[in-house]
Amino acid sequence: QVYLVESGGGLVNPGGSLRLSCAASGSIFSIDVMAWYRQAPGKERELVALIRSGGYTGYTDSVRGRFTISRDNAKNTVYLQMNSLKPEDTASYYCNVQGVTTGRDLIISWGRGTQVTVSS
């Protein structure tokens, strides 16, 4: 079993910043992909950013230049620094982790989500 605990969501004014964190724990052998998705009411869940174990990062167009994804491999933790937030960034943000357990099973785990609301 692999468990994900997210934190850092909240209410922020437009133009403000938030930092999300997601810590993975459990029977982890290795983690390849760590990613953040988001889902706004009435919309499909979308990939926001991902980071691979080698450091490769990718972003959806709407957040590139404003959001930065990073990871601490020693802590199995992924971060999402969100700057210049806009009302359209309002959504529930979900952490996703893909890797391998100590028993050599594949890991595809989701966090429970943390709410980000951008409003004045």
JSON list of C-alpha atoms in Angstrom, two decimals:
[
{"chain": "A", "resi": 1, "resn": "GLN", "atom": "CA", "xyz": [0.00, 0.00, 0.00]},
{"chain": "A", "resi": 2, "resn": "VAL", "atom": "CA", "xyz": [1.09, 3.52, -0.79]},
{"chain": "A", "resi": 3, "resn": "TYR", "atom": "CA", "xyz": [-0.47, 6.51, 0.91]},
{"chain": "A", "resi": 4, "resn": "LEU", "atom": "CA", "xyz": [-0.47, 10.11, -0.27]},
{"chain": "A", "resi": 5, "resn": "VAL", "atom": "CA", "xyz": [-1.05, 13.08, 2.01]},
{"chain": "A", "resi": 6, "resn": "GLU", "atom": "CA", "xyz": [-1.62, 16.46, 0.40]},
{"chain": "A", "resi": 7, "resn": "SER", "atom": "CA", "xyz": [-1.46, 19.87, 2.04]},
{"chain": "A", "resi": 8, "resn": "GLY", "atom": "CA", "xyz": [-1.21, 23.54, 1.23]},
{"chain": "A", "resi": 9, "resn": "GLY", "atom": "CA", "xyz": [-4.52, 24.42, -0.37]},
{"chain": "A", "resi": 10, "resn": "GLY", "atom": "CA", "xyz": [-6.62, 27.38, 0.66]},
{"chain": "A", "resi": 11, "resn": "LEU", "atom": "CA", "xyz": [-8.18, 30.69, -0.30]},
{"chain": "A", "resi": 12, "resn": "VAL", "atom": "CA", "xyz": [-5.97, 33.28, -1.96]},
{"chain": "A", "resi": 13, "resn": "ASN", "atom": "CA", "xyz": [-6.48, 36.58, -3.76]},
{"chain": "A", "resi": 14, "resn": "PRO", "atom": "CA", "xyz": [-5.85, 36.82, -7.50]},
{"chain": "A", "resi": 15, "resn": "GLY", "atom": "CA", "xyz": [-2.15, 37.34, -8.06]},
{"chain": "A", "resi": 16, "resn": "GLY", "atom": "CA", "xyz": [-1.27, 35.52, -4.89]},
{"chain": "A", "resi": 17, "resn": "SER", "atom": "CA", "xyz": [0.74, 32.36, -4.30]},
{"chain": "A", "resi": 18, "resn": "LEU", "atom": "CA", "xyz": [0.27, 28.95, -2.73]},
{"chain": "A", "resi": 19, "resn": "ARG", "atom": "CA", "xyz": [2.52, 25.95, -2.32]},
{"chain": "A", "resi": 20, "resn": "LEU", "atom": "CA", "xyz": [1.06, 22.46, -2.41]},
{"chain": "A", "resi": 21, "resn": "SER", "atom": "CA", "xyz": [2.82, 19.45, -0.95]},
{"chain": "A", "resi": 22, "resn": "CYS", "atom": "CA", "xyz": [2.20, 15.73, -1.35]},
{"chain": "A", "resi": 23, "resn": "ALA", "atom": "CA", "xyz": [4.08, 13.15, 0.69]},
{"chain": "A", "resi": 24, "resn": "ALA", "atom": "CA", "xyz": [4.05, 9.48, -0.26]},
{"chain": "A", "resi": 25, "resn": "SER", "atom": "CA", "xyz": [4.57, 6.74, 2.28]},
{"chain": "A", "resi": 26, "resn": "GLY", "atom": "CA", "xyz": [4.27, 2.98, 2.48]},
{"chain": "A", "resi": 27, "resn": "SER", "atom": "CA", "xyz": [5.95, 0.09, 0.72]},
{"chain": "A", "resi": 28, "resn": "ILE", "atom": "CA", "xyz": [7.78, 2.18, -1.85]},
{"chain": "A", "resi": 29, "resn": "PHE", "atom": "CA", "xyz": [10.70, 0.84, -3.83]},
{"chain": "A", "resi": 30, "resn": "SER", "atom": "CA", "xyz": [10.91, 3.61, -6.36]},
{"chain": "A", "resi": 31, "resn": "ILE", "atom": "CA", "xyz": [8.79, 6.45, -7.71]},
{"chain": "A", "resi": 32, "resn": "ASP", "atom": "CA", "xyz": [9.08, 7.49, -11.35]},
{"chain": "A", "resi": 33, "resn": "VAL", "atom": "CA", "xyz": [6.33, 9.99, -12.02]},
{"chain": "A", "resi": 34, "resn": "MET", "atom": "CA", "xyz": [4.93, 12.49, -9.52]},
{"chain": "A", "resi": 35, "resn": "ALA", "atom": "CA", "xyz": [2.21, 14.74, -10.85]},
{"chain": "A", "resi": 36, "resn": "TRP", "atom": "CA", "xyz": [-0.50, 17.23, -9.97]},
{"chain": "A", "resi": 37, "resn": "TYR", "atom": "CA", "xyz": [-3.93, 17.16, -11.55]},
{"chain": "A", "resi": 38, "resn": "ARG", "atom": "CA", "xyz": [-6.86, 19.47, -10.93]},
{"chain": "A", "resi": 39, "resn": "GLN", "atom": "CA", "xyz": [-10.59, 19.32, -11.38]},
{"chain": "A", "resi": 40, "resn": "ALA", "atom": "CA", "xyz": [-12.94, 22.27, -11.36]},
{"chain": "A", "resi": 41, "resn": "PRO", "atom": "CA", "xyz": [-16.70, 21.85, -10.85]},
{"chain": "A", "resi": 42, "resn": "GLY", "atom": "CA", "xyz": [-18.35, 20.57, -14.02]},
{"chain": "A", "resi": 43, "resn": "LYS", "atom": "CA", "xyz": [-15.04, 19.97, -15.75]},
{"chain": "A", "resi": 44, "resn": "GLU", "atom": "CA", "xyz": [-12.86, 16.95, -16.38]},
{"chain": "A", "resi": 45, "resn": "ARG", "atom": "CA", "xyz": [-9.75, 16.30, -14.36]},
{"chain": "A", "resi": 46, "resn": "GLU", "atom": "CA", "xyz": [-6.70, 17.70, -16.14]},
{"chain": "A", "resi": 47, "resn": "LEU", "atom": "CA", "xyz": [-2.98, 17.18, -15.79]},
{"chain": "A", "resi": 48, "resn": "VAL", "atom": "CA", "xyz": [-1.35, 20.34, -14.48]},
{"chain": "A", "resi": 49, "resn": "ALA", "atom": "CA", "xyz": [2.31, 19.36, -14.10]},
{"chain": "A", "resi": 50, "resn": "LEU", "atom": "CA", "xyz": [4.52, 16.31, -13.74]},
{"chain": "A", "resi": 51, "resn": "ILE", "atom": "CA", "xyz": [8.06, 15.53, -12.78]},
{"chain": "A", "resi": 52, "resn": "ARG", "atom": "CA", "xyz": [9.96, 12.33, -13.47]},
{"chain": "A", "resi": 53, "resn": "SER", "atom": "CA", "xyz": [12.65, 10.79, -11.29]},
{"chain": "A", "resi": 54, "resn": "GLY", "atom": "CA", "xyz": [15.38, 12.18, -13.52]},
{"chain": "A", "resi": 55, "resn": "GLY", "atom": "CA", "xyz": [14.07, 15.70, -13.13]},
{"chain": "A", "resi": 56, "resn": "TYR", "atom": "CA", "xyz": [12.19, 16.12, -16.40]},
{"chain": "A", "resi": 57, "resn": "THR", "atom": "CA", "xyz": [9.21, 18.41, -15.92]},
{"chain": "A", "resi": 58, "resn": "GLY", "atom": "CA", "xyz": [6.14, 19.17, -17.99]},
{"chain": "A", "resi": 59, "resn": "TYR", "atom": "CA", "xyz": [3.32, 21.68, -17.65]},
{"chain": "A", "resi": 60, "resn": "THR", "atom": "CA", "xyz": [-0.03, 22.34, -19.21]},
{"chain": "A", "resi": 61, "resn": "ASP", "atom": "CA", "xyz": [-0.01, 25.55, -21.24]},
{"chain": "A", "resi": 62, "resn": "SER", "atom": "CA", "xyz": [-2.28, 27.50, -18.93]},
{"chain": "A", "resi": 63, "resn": "VAL", "atom": "CA", "xyz": [0.15, 27.28, -15.98]},
{"chain": "A", "resi": 64, "resn": "ARG", "atom": "CA", "xyz": [3.54, 27.32, -17.69]},
{"chain": "A", "resi": 65, "resn": "GLY", "atom": "CA", "xyz": [5.62, 30.18, -16.33]},
{"chain": "A", "resi": 66, "resn": "ARG", "atom": "CA", "xyz": [3.45, 30.55, -13.24]},
{"chain": "A", "resi": 67, "resn": "PHE", "atom": "CA", "xyz": [3.63, 27.12, -11.59]},
{"chain": "A", "resi": 68, "resn": "THR", "atom": "CA", "xyz": [6.76, 25.17, -10.67]},
{"chain": "A", "resi": 69, "resn": "ILE", "atom": "CA", "xyz": [6.80, 21.47, -9.80]},
{"chain": "A", "resi": 70, "resn": "SER", "atom": "CA", "xyz": [9.65, 20.00, -7.77]},
{"chain": "A", "resi": 71, "resn": "ARG", "atom": "CA", "xyz": [10.35, 16.90, -5.73]},
{"chain": "A", "resi": 72, "resn": "ASP", "atom": "CA", "xyz": [12.43, 15.70, -2.80]},
{"chain": "A", "resi": 73, "resn": "ASN", "atom": "CA", "xyz": [13.28, 12.09, -3.57]},
{"chain": "A", "resi": 74, "resn": "ALA", "atom": "CA", "xyz": [14.62, 11.43, -0.08]},
{"chain": "A", "resi": 75, "resn": "LYS", "atom": "CA", "xyz": [11.24, 12.39, 1.36]},
{"chain": "A", "resi": 76, "resn": "ASN", "atom": "CA", "xyz": [9.11, 10.97, -1.50]},
{"chain": "A", "resi": 77, "resn": "THR", "atom": "CA", "xyz": [7.47, 14.37, -1.64]},
{"chain": "A", "resi": 78, "resn": "VAL", "atom": "CA", "xyz": [6.33, 16.49, -4.56]},
{"chain": "A", "resi": 79, "resn": "TYR", "atom": "CA", "xyz": [5.62, 20.21, -4.43]},
{"chain": "A", "resi": 80, "resn": "LEU", "atom": "CA", "xyz": [3.70, 22.61, -6.63]},
{"chain": "A", "resi": 81, "resn": "GLN", "atom": "CA", "xyz": [4.60, 26.27, -6.24]},
{"chain": "A", "resi": 82, "resn": "MET", "atom": "CA", "xyz": [1.76, 28.31, -7.71]},
{"chain": "A", "resi": 83, "resn": "ASN", "atom": "CA", "xyz": [2.37, 32.00, -8.39]},
{"chain": "A", "resi": 84, "resn": "SER", "atom": "CA", "xyz": [0.30, 34.70, -10.08]},
{"chain": "A", "resi": 85, "resn": "LEU", "atom": "CA", "xyz": [-2.83, 32.72, -9.34]},
{"chain": "A", "resi": 86, "resn": "LYS", "atom": "CA", "xyz": [-5.96, 33.44, -11.35]},
{"chain": "A", "resi": 87, "resn": "PRO", "atom": "CA", "xyz": [-9.62, 32.74, -10.59]},
{"chain": "A", "resi": 88, "resn": "GLU", "atom": "CA", "xyz": [-9.58, 30.08, -13.30]},
{"chain": "A", "resi": 89, "resn": "ASP", "atom": "CA", "xyz": [-7.01, 28.14, -11.26]},
{"chain": "A", "resi": 90, "resn": "THR", "atom": "CA", "xyz": [-9.75, 27.44, -8.72]},
{"chain": "A", "resi": 91, "resn": "ALA", "atom": "CA", "xyz": [-10.14, 23.67, -8.44]},
{"chain": "A", "resi": 92, "resn": "SER", "atom": "CA", "xyz": [-9.47, 20.64, -6.33]},
{"chain": "A", "resi": 93, "resn": "TYR", "atom": "CA", "xyz": [-5.85, 19.64, -6.83]},
{"chain": "A", "resi": 94, "resn": "TYR", "atom": "CA", "xyz": [-4.87, 15.96, -6.73]},
{"chain": "A", "resi": 95, "resn": "CYS", "atom": "CA", "xyz": [-1.48, 14.38, -6.34]},
{"chain": "A", "resi": 96, "resn": "ASN", "atom": "CA", "xyz": [-0.66, 11.32, -8.45]},
{"chain": "A", "resi": 97, "resn": "VAL", "atom": "CA", "xyz": [2.28, 8.99, -8.01]},
{"chain": "A", "resi": 98, "resn": "GLN", "atom": "CA", "xyz": [3.49, 6.16, -10.25]},
{"chain": "A", "resi": 99, "resn": "GLY", "atom": "CA", "xyz": [6.21, 3.74, -9.33]},
{"chain": "A", "resi": 100, "resn": "VAL", "atom": "CA", "xyz": [6.99, 0.34, -7.90]},
{"chain": "A", "resi": 101, "resn": "THR", "atom": "CA", "xyz": [6.47, -1.15, -4.45]},
{"chain": "A", "resi": 102, "resn": "THR", "atom": "CA", "xyz": [9.00, -3.19, -2.52]},
{"chain": "A", "resi": 103, "resn": "GLY", "atom": "CA", "xyz": [7.03, -6.21, -3.66]},
{"chain": "A", "resi": 104, "resn": "ARG", "atom": "CA", "xyz": [7.57, -5.14, -7.28]},
{"chain": "A", "resi": 105, "resn": "ASP", "atom": "CA", "xyz": [3.91, -4.22, -7.77]},
{"chain": "A", "resi": 106, "resn": "LEU", "atom": "CA", "xyz": [3.06, -1.16, -9.79]},
{"chain": "A", "resi": 107, "resn": "ILE", "atom": "CA", "xyz": [2.04, 1.95, -7.89]},
{"chain": "A", "resi": 108, "resn": "ILE", "atom": "CA", "xyz": [-0.63, 4.22, -9.32]},
{"chain": "A", "resi": 109, "resn": "SER", "atom": "CA", "xyz": [-1.92, 6.20, -6.36]},
{"chain": "A", "resi": 110, "resn": "TRP", "atom": "CA", "xyz": [-4.07, 9.28, -5.96]},
{"chain": "A", "resi": 111, "resn": "GLY", "atom": "CA", "xyz": [-4.37, 11.70, -3.09]},
{"chain": "A", "resi": 112, "resn": "ARG", "atom": "CA", "xyz": [-7.72, 12.81, -1.75]},
{"chain": "A", "resi": 113, "resn": "GLY", "atom": "CA", "xyz": [-7.34, 16.31, -3.10]},
{"chain": "A", "resi": 114, "resn": "THR", "atom": "CA", "xyz": [-6.82, 19.76, -1.67]},
{"chain": "A", "resi": 115, "resn": "GLN", "atom": "CA", "xyz": [-9.00, 22.73, -2.54]},
{"chain": "A", "resi": 116, "resn": "VAL", "atom": "CA", "xyz": [-7.51, 25.86, -4.09]},
{"chain": "A", "resi": 117, "resn": "THR", "atom": "CA", "xyz": [-9.80, 28.87, -4.37]},
{"chain": "A", "resi": 118, "resn": "VAL", "atom": "CA", "xyz": [-8.65, 32.07, -6.03]},
{"chain": "A", "resi": 119, "resn": "SER", "atom": "CA", "xyz": [-11.05, 34.90, -5.30]},
{"chain": "A", "resi": 120, "resn": "SER", "atom": "CA", "xyz": [-11.11, 38.46, -4.04]}
]
